Amino acid sequence: MGEPERDERARRWRLVLGGAAAGGLEGADARMDAALAALYDGGGERGAGLGGSAPRVARWLGDIREFFPSTVVQVMQQDAIERLDLTRLLLEPEMLEAVEPDVHLVGTLLSLNRLMPDRARESARAVVRRVVAQLEARLARRTRAAVTGALDRSARTHRPRRPADIDWHRTIRANLKNYLPDRGTLVPSRLVGYGRRRQAVQREVVLCVDQSGSMAASVVYSSVFGAVLASMRSLRTSLVVFDTAVVDLTEQLTDPVDVLFGTQLGGGTDINRAIAYCQGLITRPADTIFLLISDLYEGGVREEMLRRVAAMTAAGVQVIVLLALSDEGTPQYDHDNAAALAAMGVPAFACTPDAFPDLMAAAIERRSYDQIPMASRGS
């Protein structure tokens, strides 16, 4: 190993170890070490370097954005909030202007919604709007395409009214058994055609979202997906959030930021009460997809909750339980309730945001969910 390689390795070890080992660092390296030390030296005590000053923290946020990529900045930002108890500083406008926005930060801001002074509220909305715009850019088009394609496929008919409505590829595949090799002819006994495009609502979608503190990321993604689905005229989409109370946010679905600021993260959970409310929204059970997004920790009447789900499925409603709708991996959830629902034929699993469009397509077409990449299946 040459001298330059040894020097670079020593430099990296000084940055990793920090403290006395960081002696000899200069310039940008010294500033990088100071930014790391402010957060991670001193066992996470407030005296480690950031203190309780919003301007000081804002400067620190600027430093870490200079030295690290955004994915690392988001991790360090979350560590600072948790390790140094900096949550209250997020109520300061200068802090909100300095942070790197991400889903976790949005969840933290929403949990502070009722405490936020007016001067910080607009800054907070701007942060949330930036994150929502990023998520919509990533997810909206694929969701619309997946849902539209599934609706078109589910509308196929075996009695097309005119030749232009015949799906020739599917018709040929469906009639290969009728091929006459001596004549080189295929005799179709069954036609497969495109259903006429309907302007009326084809499916009802009810999103019932648990807004307890552990579901923060799921609330953010659910609001974005709810707004996307609500923009499609072929769907009638409702969004209901709940803790021990139930709030219908359907009227606000034109703006997911308004939806998010209409939530109140934290508190208890009464799933039974939320399902009871949602039952009243369903007008066409056989054409309804009911998505319960919850970790299934029930603070209400468990037996009645299960009876309501059983009644919905018996009426023809497609009931799907998402234990989480996020990128956070395997969630904590109530295994007993998940198993009880599975025994009724109700799937319960965690779903990543990128898999949600495929999930909706499978639900519309009543296909199996086995081929959709999920974070974890409930049992």
mmCIF file of C-alpha atoms in Angstrom:
data_model
loop_
_atom_site.group_PDB
_atom_site.id
_atom_site.type_symbol
_atom_site.label_atom_id
_atom_site.label_comp_id
_atom_site.label_asym_id
_atom_site.label_seq_id
_atom_site.Cartn_x
_atom_site.Cartn_y
_atom_site.Cartn_z
ATOM 1 C CA MET A 1 0.000 0.000 0.000
ATOM 2 C CA GLY A 2 1.426 3.373 -1.018
ATOM 3 C CA GLU A 3 1.685 6.500 1.118
ATOM 4 C CA PRO A 4 -1.440 8.214 -0.356
ATOM 5 C CA GLU A 5 -3.573 5.133 0.353
ATOM 6 C CA ARG A 6 -2.287 4.946 3.947
ATOM 7 C CA ASP A 7 -3.040 8.632 4.482
ATOM 8 C CA GLU A 8 -6.570 8.256 3.106
ATOM 9 C CA ARG A 9 -7.230 5.219 5.290
ATOM 10 C CA ALA A 10 -5.942 7.073 8.363
ATOM 11 C CA ARG A 11 -8.145 10.055 7.493
ATOM 12 C CA ARG A 12 -11.228 7.867 7.236
ATOM 13 C CA TRP A 13 -10.481 6.160 10.551
ATOM 14 C CA ARG A 14 -10.081 9.535 12.253
ATOM 15 C CA LEU A 15 -13.521 10.563 10.966
ATOM 16 C CA VAL A 16 -15.070 7.268 12.062
ATOM 17 C CA LEU A 17 -13.555 7.269 15.552
ATOM 18 C CA GLY A 18 -13.867 10.996 16.237
ATOM 19 C CA GLY A 19 -12.845 12.461 19.577
ATOM 20 C CA ALA A 20 -9.115 12.429 20.284
ATOM 21 C CA ALA A 21 -8.538 10.229 17.244
ATOM 22 C CA ALA A 22 -9.686 13.084 15.022
ATOM 23 C CA GLY A 23 -6.642 15.182 15.878
ATOM 24 C CA GLY A 24 -4.816 16.403 12.820
ATOM 25 C CA LEU A 25 -7.910 16.884 10.678
ATOM 26 C CA GLU A 26 -8.027 20.223 8.915
ATOM 27 C CA GLY A 27 -10.332 22.319 6.771
ATOM 28 C CA ALA A 28 -13.415 20.550 5.448
ATOM 29 C CA ASP A 29 -12.476 17.342 7.277
ATOM 30 C CA ALA A 30 -12.412 19.171 10.599
ATOM 31 C CA ARG A 31 -15.838 20.685 9.881
ATOM 32 C CA MET A 32 -17.202 17.278 8.888
ATOM 33 C CA ASP A 33 -15.862 15.783 12.123
ATOM 34 C CA ALA A 34 -17.429 18.617 14.119
ATOM 35 C CA ALA A 35 -20.803 17.974 12.453
ATOM 36 C CA LEU A 36 -20.614 14.270 13.338
ATOM 37 C CA ALA A 37 -19.373 14.979 16.865
ATOM 38 C CA ALA A 38 -22.237 17.388 17.533
ATOM 39 C CA LEU A 39 -24.667 14.527 17.027
ATOM 40 C CA TYR A 40 -22.869 11.330 17.989
ATOM 41 C CA ASP A 41 -20.229 12.235 20.596
ATOM 42 C CA GLY A 42 -21.168 12.365 24.253
ATOM 43 C CA GLY A 43 -23.612 9.451 24.247
ATOM 44 C CA GLY A 44 -26.431 11.452 22.719
ATOM 45 C CA GLU A 45 -26.612 14.034 25.514
ATOM 46 C CA ARG A 46 -27.838 17.489 24.602
ATOM 47 C CA GLY A 47 -24.505 18.922 25.702
ATOM 48 C CA ALA A 48 -22.815 16.954 22.949
ATOM 49 C CA GLY A 49 -22.774 19.979 20.711
ATOM 50 C CA LEU A 50 -26.093 21.044 19.207
ATOM 51 C CA GLY A 51 -27.611 22.493 22.338
ATOM 52 C CA GLY A 52 -31.101 23.926 22.278
ATOM 53 C CA SER A 53 -30.524 26.772 19.864
ATOM 54 C CA ALA A 54 -32.528 26.739 16.641
ATOM 55 C CA PRO A 55 -29.982 28.890 14.751
ATOM 56 C CA ARG A 56 -27.163 26.560 15.823
ATOM 57 C CA VAL A 57 -29.107 23.494 14.696
ATOM 58 C CA ALA A 58 -29.998 25.207 11.421
ATOM 59 C CA ARG A 59 -26.307 25.857 10.761
ATOM 60 C CA TRP A 60 -25.545 22.228 11.581
ATOM 61 C CA LEU A 61 -28.195 21.087 9.100
ATOM 62 C CA GLY A 62 -26.564 23.247 6.465
ATOM 63 C CA ASP A 63 -23.187 21.681 7.224
ATOM 64 C CA ILE A 64 -24.360 18.086 6.942
ATOM 65 C CA ARG A 65 -26.101 18.860 3.651
ATOM 66 C CA GLU A 66 -22.779 20.157 2.370
ATOM 67 C CA PHE A 67 -20.821 17.060 3.387
ATOM 68 C CA PHE A 68 -23.229 14.152 2.932
ATOM 69 C CA PRO A 69 -25.738 12.905 0.317
ATOM 70 C CA SER A 70 -29.432 13.491 0.990
ATOM 71 C CA THR A 71 -30.073 9.885 2.076
ATOM 72 C CA VAL A 72 -27.433 10.218 4.811
ATOM 73 C CA VAL A 73 -28.716 13.670 5.757
ATOM 74 C CA GLN A 74 -32.189 12.237 6.325
ATOM 75 C CA VAL A 75 -30.807 9.549 8.644
ATOM 76 C CA MET A 76 -28.729 12.053 10.627
ATOM 77 C CA GLN A 77 -31.671 14.427 10.812
ATOM 78 C CA GLN A 78 -33.894 11.714 12.258
ATOM 79 C CA ASP A 79 -31.146 10.692 14.690
ATOM 80 C CA ALA A 80 -30.845 14.291 15.871
ATOM 81 C CA ILE A 81 -34.574 14.538 16.508
ATOM 82 C CA GLU A 82 -34.630 11.263 18.455
ATOM 83 C CA ARG A 83 -31.264 11.343 20.274
ATOM 84 C CA LEU A 84 -31.153 15.001 21.221
ATOM 85 C CA ASP A 85 -34.881 15.629 21.665
ATOM 86 C CA LEU A 86 -34.952 18.418 19.102
ATOM 87 C CA THR A 87 -38.621 17.964 18.227
ATOM 88 C CA ARG A 88 -39.660 21.283 19.726
ATOM 89 C CA LEU A 89 -37.150 23.116 17.528
ATOM 90 C CA LEU A 90 -39.134 21.995 14.481
ATOM 91 C CA LEU A 91 -41.686 24.577 15.550
ATOM 92 C CA GLU A 92 -39.191 27.285 14.591
ATOM 93 C CA PRO A 93 -39.497 28.576 10.989
ATOM 94 C CA GLU A 94 -35.723 28.838 10.524
ATOM 95 C CA MET A 95 -35.399 25.163 11.399
ATOM 96 C CA LEU A 96 -38.089 24.138 8.943
ATOM 97 C CA GLU A 97 -36.368 26.055 6.177
ATOM 98 C CA ALA A 98 -33.092 24.227 6.874
ATOM 99 C CA VAL A 99 -34.243 20.610 7.135
ATOM 100 C CA GLU A 100 -34.040 17.984 4.389
ATOM 101 C CA PRO A 101 -37.688 17.007 3.811
ATOM 102 C CA ASP A 102 -38.651 13.333 3.863
ATOM 103 C CA VAL A 103 -41.557 11.116 4.890
ATOM 104 C CA HIS A 104 -40.309 10.699 8.464
ATOM 105 C CA LEU A 105 -40.006 14.443 8.934
ATOM 106 C CA VAL A 106 -43.550 14.892 7.627
ATOM 107 C CA GLY A 107 -44.747 12.377 10.216
ATOM 108 C CA THR A 108 -42.985 14.316 12.964
ATOM 109 C CA LEU A 109 -44.491 17.607 11.783
ATOM 110 C CA LEU A 110 -47.967 16.105 11.669
ATOM 111 C CA SER A 111 -47.590 14.882 15.244
ATOM 112 C CA LEU A 112 -46.832 18.509 16.210
ATOM 113 C CA ASN A 113 -49.681 19.905 14.142
ATOM 114 C CA ARG A 114 -51.823 21.055 17.057
ATOM 115 C CA LEU A 115 -48.852 22.624 18.853
ATOM 116 C CA MET A 116 -47.514 24.542 15.886
ATOM 117 C CA PRO A 117 -47.616 28.348 16.122
ATOM 118 C CA ASP A 118 -49.030 30.231 13.155
ATOM 119 C CA ARG A 119 -45.627 31.578 12.123
ATOM 120 C CA ALA A 120 -44.307 28.036 11.700
ATOM 121 C CA ARG A 121 -47.399 26.548 10.073
ATOM 122 C CA GLU A 122 -46.785 27.922 6.586
ATOM 123 C CA SER A 123 -43.172 26.752 6.675
ATOM 124 C CA ALA A 124 -44.368 23.321 7.773
ATOM 125 C CA ARG A 125 -46.922 23.187 4.959
ATOM 126 C CA ALA A 126 -44.184 24.076 2.484
ATOM 127 C CA VAL A 127 -42.047 21.186 3.758
ATOM 128 C CA VAL A 128 -44.976 18.768 3.554
ATOM 129 C CA ARG A 129 -45.905 19.992 0.075
ATOM 130 C CA ARG A 130 -42.364 19.350 -1.174
ATOM 131 C CA VAL A 131 -42.470 15.768 0.082
ATOM 132 C CA VAL A 132 -45.956 15.187 -1.342
ATOM 133 C CA ALA A 133 -44.847 16.529 -4.730
ATOM 134 C CA GLN A 134 -41.872 14.150 -4.723
ATOM 135 C CA LEU A 135 -44.104 11.190 -3.872
ATOM 136 C CA GLU A 136 -46.670 12.104 -6.517
ATOM 137 C CA ALA A 137 -43.947 12.388 -9.147
ATOM 138 C CA ARG A 138 -42.700 8.946 -8.155
ATOM 139 C CA LEU A 139 -46.016 7.130 -7.781
ATOM 140 C CA ALA A 140 -48.984 8.875 -9.403
ATOM 141 C CA ARG A 141 -48.531 8.024 -13.075
ATOM 142 C CA ARG A 142 -47.822 4.348 -12.440
ATOM 143 C CA THR A 143 -50.810 4.093 -10.119
ATOM 144 C CA ARG A 144 -53.169 5.602 -12.688
ATOM 145 C CA ALA A 145 -51.778 3.359 -15.435
ATOM 146 C CA ALA A 146 -52.069 0.196 -13.335
ATOM 147 C CA VAL A 147 -55.611 0.968 -12.207
ATOM 148 C CA THR A 148 -56.809 2.031 -15.666
ATOM 149 C CA GLY A 149 -55.353 -1.102 -17.245
ATOM 150 C CA ALA A 150 -56.958 -3.315 -14.623
ATOM 151 C CA LEU A 151 -60.346 -1.660 -15.109
ATOM 152 C CA ASP A 152 -60.096 -2.137 -18.875
ATOM 153 C CA ARG A 153 -59.142 -5.791 -18.488
ATOM 154 C CA SER A 154 -61.909 -6.425 -15.996
ATOM 155 C CA ALA A 155 -64.419 -4.974 -18.474
ATOM 156 C CA ARG A 156 -63.806 -7.618 -21.166
ATOM 157 C CA THR A 157 -66.866 -9.209 -22.715
ATOM 158 C CA HIS A 158 -67.571 -12.467 -24.535
ATOM 159 C CA ARG A 159 -70.268 -10.785 -26.616
ATOM 160 C CA PRO A 160 -68.562 -7.945 -28.491
ATOM 161 C CA ARG A 161 -71.086 -5.922 -30.439
ATOM 162 C CA ARG A 162 -68.940 -5.166 -33.471
ATOM 163 C CA PRO A 163 -65.705 -6.445 -35.056
ATOM 164 C CA ALA A 164 -63.765 -3.432 -33.796
ATOM 165 C CA ASP A 165 -64.540 -4.531 -30.216
ATOM 166 C CA ILE A 166 -62.942 -7.985 -30.643
ATOM 167 C CA ASP A 167 -59.610 -8.603 -28.920
ATOM 168 C CA TRP A 168 -58.157 -10.806 -31.652
ATOM 169 C CA HIS A 169 -55.059 -11.931 -29.744
ATOM 170 C CA ARG A 170 -57.087 -13.183 -26.783
ATOM 171 C CA THR A 171 -59.749 -14.664 -29.042
ATOM 172 C CA ILE A 172 -57.149 -16.688 -30.946
ATOM 173 C CA ARG A 173 -55.512 -17.915 -27.733
ATOM 174 C CA ALA A 174 -58.894 -18.895 -26.305
ATOM 175 C CA ASN A 175 -59.742 -20.954 -29.407
ATOM 176 C CA LEU A 176 -56.471 -22.705 -30.264
ATOM 177 C CA LYS A 177 -58.111 -26.024 -29.428
ATOM 178 C CA ASN A 178 -60.457 -25.424 -32.377
ATOM 179 C CA TYR A 179 -57.679 -25.202 -34.963
ATOM 180 C CA LEU A 180 -58.326 -27.342 -38.080
ATOM 181 C CA PRO A 181 -54.880 -28.241 -39.475
ATOM 182 C CA ASP A 182 -56.205 -29.785 -42.699
ATOM 183 C CA ARG A 183 -57.879 -26.490 -43.569
ATOM 184 C CA GLY A 184 -55.359 -24.202 -41.877
ATOM 185 C CA THR A 185 -58.277 -22.552 -40.159
ATOM 186 C CA LEU A 186 -59.225 -21.711 -36.608
ATOM 187 C CA VAL A 187 -62.941 -21.870 -35.835
ATOM 188 C CA PRO A 188 -63.750 -19.577 -32.890
ATOM 189 C CA SER A 189 -66.399 -20.898 -30.553
ATOM 190 C CA ARG A 190 -65.895 -18.036 -28.104
ATOM 191 C CA LEU A 191 -65.114 -14.405 -28.765
ATOM 192 C CA VAL A 192 -63.182 -12.186 -26.368
ATOM 193 C CA GLY A 193 -63.842 -8.499 -26.727
ATOM 194 C CA TYR A 194 -63.219 -5.165 -25.104
ATOM 195 C CA GLY A 195 -65.985 -3.920 -22.882
ATOM 196 C CA ARG A 196 -67.348 -0.558 -23.888
ATOM 197 C CA ARG A 197 -65.567 2.200 -22.006
ATOM 198 C CA ARG A 198 -67.913 3.401 -19.321
ATOM 199 C CA GLN A 199 -67.953 6.893 -17.898
ATOM 200 C CA ALA A 200 -69.768 5.791 -14.759
ATOM 201 C CA VAL A 201 -68.001 4.759 -11.576
ATOM 202 C CA GLN A 202 -66.770 1.177 -11.906
ATOM 203 C CA ARG A 203 -65.338 0.611 -8.433
ATOM 204 C CA GLU A 204 -65.701 2.085 -4.989
ATOM 205 C CA VAL A 205 -62.489 2.326 -2.967
ATOM 206 C CA VAL A 206 -62.552 2.989 0.766
ATOM 207 C CA LEU A 207 -59.246 3.728 2.487
ATOM 208 C CA CYS A 208 -59.560 3.368 6.251
ATOM 209 C CA VAL A 209 -56.311 4.541 7.834
ATOM 210 C CA ASP A 210 -55.089 4.093 11.389
ATOM 211 C CA GLN A 211 -53.490 7.369 12.529
ATOM 212 C CA SER A 212 -51.836 6.058 15.685
ATOM 213 C CA GLY A 213 -48.258 7.240 16.096
ATOM 214 C CA SER A 214 -46.661 4.059 14.735
ATOM 215 C CA MET A 215 -48.510 4.486 11.422
ATOM 216 C CA ALA A 216 -47.108 7.932 10.530
ATOM 217 C CA ALA A 217 -45.412 6.939 7.261
ATOM 218 C CA SER A 218 -48.472 4.922 6.225
ATOM 219 C CA VAL A 219 -50.687 7.966 6.786
ATOM 220 C CA VAL A 220 -48.475 10.037 4.476
ATOM 221 C CA TYR A 221 -48.480 7.487 1.658
ATOM 222 C CA SER A 222 -52.198 6.753 2.087
ATOM 223 C CA SER A 223 -53.016 10.429 1.671
ATOM 224 C CA VAL A 224 -51.012 10.636 -1.545
ATOM 225 C CA PHE A 225 -52.526 7.466 -2.986
ATOM 226 C CA GLY A 226 -55.992 8.544 -1.874
ATOM 227 C CA ALA A 227 -55.627 11.800 -3.789
ATOM 228 C CA VAL A 228 -54.389 9.971 -6.896
ATOM 229 C CA LEU A 229 -57.270 7.480 -6.831
ATOM 230 C CA ALA A 230 -59.788 10.254 -6.163
ATOM 231 C CA SER A 231 -58.638 11.992 -9.349
ATOM 232 C CA MET A 232 -59.847 9.019 -11.441
ATOM 233 C CA ARG A 233 -63.470 9.330 -12.549
ATOM 234 C CA SER A 234 -63.892 5.562 -12.835
ATOM 235 C CA LEU A 235 -63.395 5.239 -9.072
ATOM 236 C CA ARG A 236 -65.316 6.638 -6.150
ATOM 237 C CA THR A 237 -62.706 7.005 -3.432
ATOM 238 C CA SER A 238 -63.280 7.683 0.250
ATOM 239 C CA LEU A 239 -60.588 8.348 2.848
ATOM 240 C CA VAL A 240 -61.293 7.849 6.534
ATOM 241 C CA VAL A 241 -58.718 8.221 9.311
ATOM 242 C CA PHE A 242 -59.194 7.097 12.866
ATOM 243 C CA ASP A 243 -57.786 6.739 16.341
ATOM 244 C CA THR A 244 -60.509 6.462 18.974
ATOM 245 C CA ALA A 245 -62.492 8.937 16.864
ATOM 246 C CA VAL A 246 -63.286 8.715 13.157
ATOM 247 C CA VAL A 247 -62.690 11.556 10.686
ATOM 248 C CA ASP A 248 -63.866 11.479 7.072
ATOM 249 C CA LEU A 249 -61.369 13.407 4.921
ATOM 250 C CA THR A 250 -62.894 12.524 1.553
ATOM 251 C CA GLU A 251 -63.851 16.120 0.781
ATOM 252 C CA GLN A 252 -60.209 17.173 1.107
ATOM 253 C CA LEU A 253 -58.787 14.589 -1.293
ATOM 254 C CA THR A 254 -58.210 17.202 -3.972
ATOM 255 C CA ASP A 255 -55.167 18.295 -1.954
ATOM 256 C CA PRO A 256 -53.202 15.649 -0.034
ATOM 257 C CA VAL A 257 -51.496 18.383 1.998
ATOM 258 C CA ASP A 258 -54.892 19.422 3.367
ATOM 259 C CA VAL A 259 -55.585 15.759 4.088
ATOM 260 C CA LEU A 260 -52.357 15.385 6.037
ATOM 261 C CA PHE A 261 -52.984 18.481 8.112
ATOM 262 C CA GLY A 262 -56.446 17.111 8.825
ATOM 263 C CA THR A 263 -54.933 14.107 10.593
ATOM 264 C CA GLN A 264 -53.851 13.924 14.219
ATOM 265 C CA LEU A 265 -51.144 11.341 14.788
ATOM 266 C CA GLY A 266 -51.067 9.556 18.124
ATOM 267 C CA GLY A 267 -53.700 8.428 20.566
ATOM 268 C CA GLY A 268 -55.600 5.170 20.933
ATOM 269 C CA THR A 269 -57.182 2.936 18.328
ATOM 270 C CA ASP A 270 -60.787 1.857 17.773
ATOM 271 C CA ILE A 271 -60.768 -0.158 14.554
ATOM 272 C CA ASN A 272 -64.275 -1.473 15.129
ATOM 273 C CA ARG A 273 -65.703 2.032 15.264
ATOM 274 C CA ALA A 274 -63.888 3.012 12.069
ATOM 275 C CA ILE A 275 -65.123 -0.054 10.188
ATOM 276 C CA ALA A 276 -68.672 0.645 11.368
ATOM 277 C CA TYR A 277 -68.463 4.126 9.862
ATOM 278 C CA CYS A 278 -66.996 2.824 6.602
ATOM 279 C CA GLN A 279 -69.772 0.266 6.235
ATOM 280 C CA GLY A 280 -72.132 3.199 5.859
ATOM 281 C CA LEU A 281 -70.104 4.521 2.909
ATOM 282 C CA ILE A 282 -70.427 1.342 0.852
ATOM 283 C CA THR A 283 -73.293 1.396 -1.639
ATOM 284 C CA ARG A 284 -72.180 -1.361 -4.054
ATOM 285 C CA PRO A 285 -70.545 -4.140 -2.019
ATOM 286 C CA ALA A 286 -69.685 -6.370 -4.982
ATOM 287 C CA ASP A 287 -67.808 -3.489 -6.626
ATOM 288 C CA THR A 288 -66.071 -2.192 -3.497
ATOM 289 C CA ILE A 289 -62.457 -2.525 -2.382
ATOM 290 C CA PHE A 290 -62.026 -1.812 1.323
ATOM 291 C CA LEU A 291 -58.438 -1.183 2.408
ATOM 292 C CA LEU A 292 -57.844 -1.174 6.151
ATOM 293 C CA ILE A 293 -54.378 0.260 6.766
ATOM 294 C CA SER A 294 -53.578 -0.582 10.367
ATOM 295 C CA ASP A 295 -51.222 -2.553 12.581
ATOM 296 C CA LEU A 296 -54.395 -4.169 14.004
ATOM 297 C CA TYR A 297 -53.745 -3.275 17.638
ATOM 298 C CA GLU A 298 -57.389 -2.903 18.612
ATOM 299 C CA GLY A 299 -58.476 -0.793 21.550
ATOM 300 C CA GLY A 300 -62.151 -1.265 20.759
ATOM 301 C CA VAL A 301 -64.315 -4.376 20.725
ATOM 302 C CA ARG A 302 -62.296 -7.056 18.927
ATOM 303 C CA GLU A 303 -65.112 -9.583 18.449
ATOM 304 C CA GLU A 304 -67.390 -6.969 16.920
ATOM 305 C CA MET A 305 -64.597 -5.806 14.620
ATOM 306 C CA LEU A 306 -64.169 -9.350 13.318
ATOM 307 C CA ARG A 307 -67.926 -9.756 12.872
ATOM 308 C CA ARG A 308 -68.079 -6.570 10.834
ATOM 309 C CA VAL A 309 -65.271 -7.731 8.555
ATOM 310 C CA ALA A 310 -67.002 -11.083 8.104
ATOM 311 C CA ALA A 311 -70.247 -9.304 7.192
ATOM 312 C CA MET A 312 -68.465 -7.144 4.636
ATOM 313 C CA THR A 313 -66.811 -10.100 2.922
ATOM 314 C CA ALA A 314 -70.098 -12.031 2.932
ATOM 315 C CA ALA A 315 -71.724 -9.079 1.142
ATOM 316 C CA GLY A 316 -69.076 -9.242 -1.584
ATOM 317 C CA VAL A 317 -66.713 -6.487 -0.447
ATOM 318 C CA GLN A 318 -63.043 -7.139 -1.144
ATOM 319 C CA VAL A 319 -61.364 -6.523 2.190
ATOM 320 C CA ILE A 320 -57.589 -6.078 2.275
ATOM 321 C CA VAL A 321 -55.560 -5.266 5.379
ATOM 322 C CA LEU A 322 -52.265 -3.452 4.950
ATOM 323 C CA LEU A 323 -50.254 -3.751 8.144
ATOM 324 C CA ALA A 324 -48.134 -0.887 6.829
ATOM 325 C CA LEU A 325 -47.909 1.141 3.638
ATOM 326 C CA SER A 326 -44.320 2.313 3.784
ATOM 327 C CA ASP A 327 -40.697 1.543 2.955
ATOM 328 C CA GLU A 328 -39.865 0.735 6.568
ATOM 329 C CA GLY A 329 -39.745 -3.051 6.259
ATOM 330 C CA THR A 330 -41.487 -5.572 8.488
ATOM 331 C CA PRO A 331 -43.863 -3.763 10.862
ATOM 332 C CA GLN A 332 -44.979 -4.562 14.377
ATOM 333 C CA TYR A 333 -48.592 -5.749 14.340
ATOM 334 C CA ASP A 334 -51.153 -7.782 16.265
ATOM 335 C CA HIS A 335 -50.525 -11.344 15.094
ATOM 336 C CA ASP A 336 -53.703 -12.732 16.668
ATOM 337 C CA ASN A 337 -55.948 -10.319 14.799
ATOM 338 C CA ALA A 338 -54.037 -10.872 11.558
ATOM 339 C CA ALA A 339 -54.460 -14.639 11.949
ATOM 340 C CA ALA A 340 -58.172 -14.267 12.689
ATOM 341 C CA LEU A 341 -58.645 -12.207 9.539
ATOM 342 C CA ALA A 342 -56.597 -14.649 7.470
ATOM 343 C CA ALA A 343 -58.896 -17.445 8.659
ATOM 344 C CA MET A 344 -61.765 -15.485 7.070
ATOM 345 C CA GLY A 345 -59.867 -15.247 3.800
ATOM 346 C CA VAL A 346 -58.883 -11.619 4.364
ATOM 347 C CA PRO A 347 -55.239 -11.052 3.388
ATOM 348 C CA ALA A 348 -53.088 -9.040 5.787
ATOM 349 C CA PHE A 349 -49.622 -7.916 4.765
ATOM 350 C CA ALA A 350 -47.277 -4.968 4.681
ATOM 351 C CA CYS A 351 -46.992 -3.259 1.315
ATOM 352 C CA THR A 352 -44.335 -0.944 -0.049
ATOM 353 C CA PRO A 353 -45.510 2.211 -1.841
ATOM 354 C CA ASP A 354 -43.956 0.984 -5.089
ATOM 355 C CA ALA A 355 -46.012 -2.226 -4.892
ATOM 356 C CA PHE A 356 -49.308 -0.456 -4.181
ATOM 357 C CA PRO A 357 -50.260 0.147 -7.856
ATOM 358 C CA ASP A 358 -49.888 -3.587 -8.562
ATOM 359 C CA LEU A 359 -51.911 -4.355 -5.445
ATOM 360 C CA MET A 360 -54.769 -2.157 -6.658
ATOM 361 C CA ALA A 361 -54.661 -3.748 -10.112
ATOM 362 C CA ALA A 362 -54.817 -7.230 -8.585
ATOM 363 C CA ALA A 363 -57.727 -6.201 -6.359
ATOM 364 C CA ILE A 364 -59.700 -4.783 -9.284
ATOM 365 C CA GLU A 365 -59.140 -7.942 -11.323
ATOM 366 C CA ARG A 366 -59.647 -10.172 -8.263
ATOM 367 C CA ARG A 367 -56.280 -11.802 -8.830
ATOM 368 C CA SER A 368 -54.007 -13.377 -6.241
ATOM 369 C CA TYR A 369 -51.619 -11.065 -4.400
ATOM 370 C CA ASP A 370 -48.908 -13.730 -4.202
ATOM 371 C CA GLN A 371 -46.820 -12.251 -7.018
ATOM 372 C CA ILE A 372 -46.769 -8.753 -5.538
ATOM 373 C CA PRO A 373 -43.574 -7.945 -3.582
ATOM 374 C CA MET A 374 -44.635 -7.289 -0.002
ATOM 375 C CA ALA A 375 -42.564 -6.449 3.044
ATOM 376 C CA SER A 376 -44.252 -9.015 5.283
ATOM 377 C CA ARG A 377 -47.329 -11.180 5.349
ATOM 378 C CA GLY A 378 -49.414 -11.303 8.484
ATOM 379 C CA SER A 379 -50.079 -14.576 10.220
#
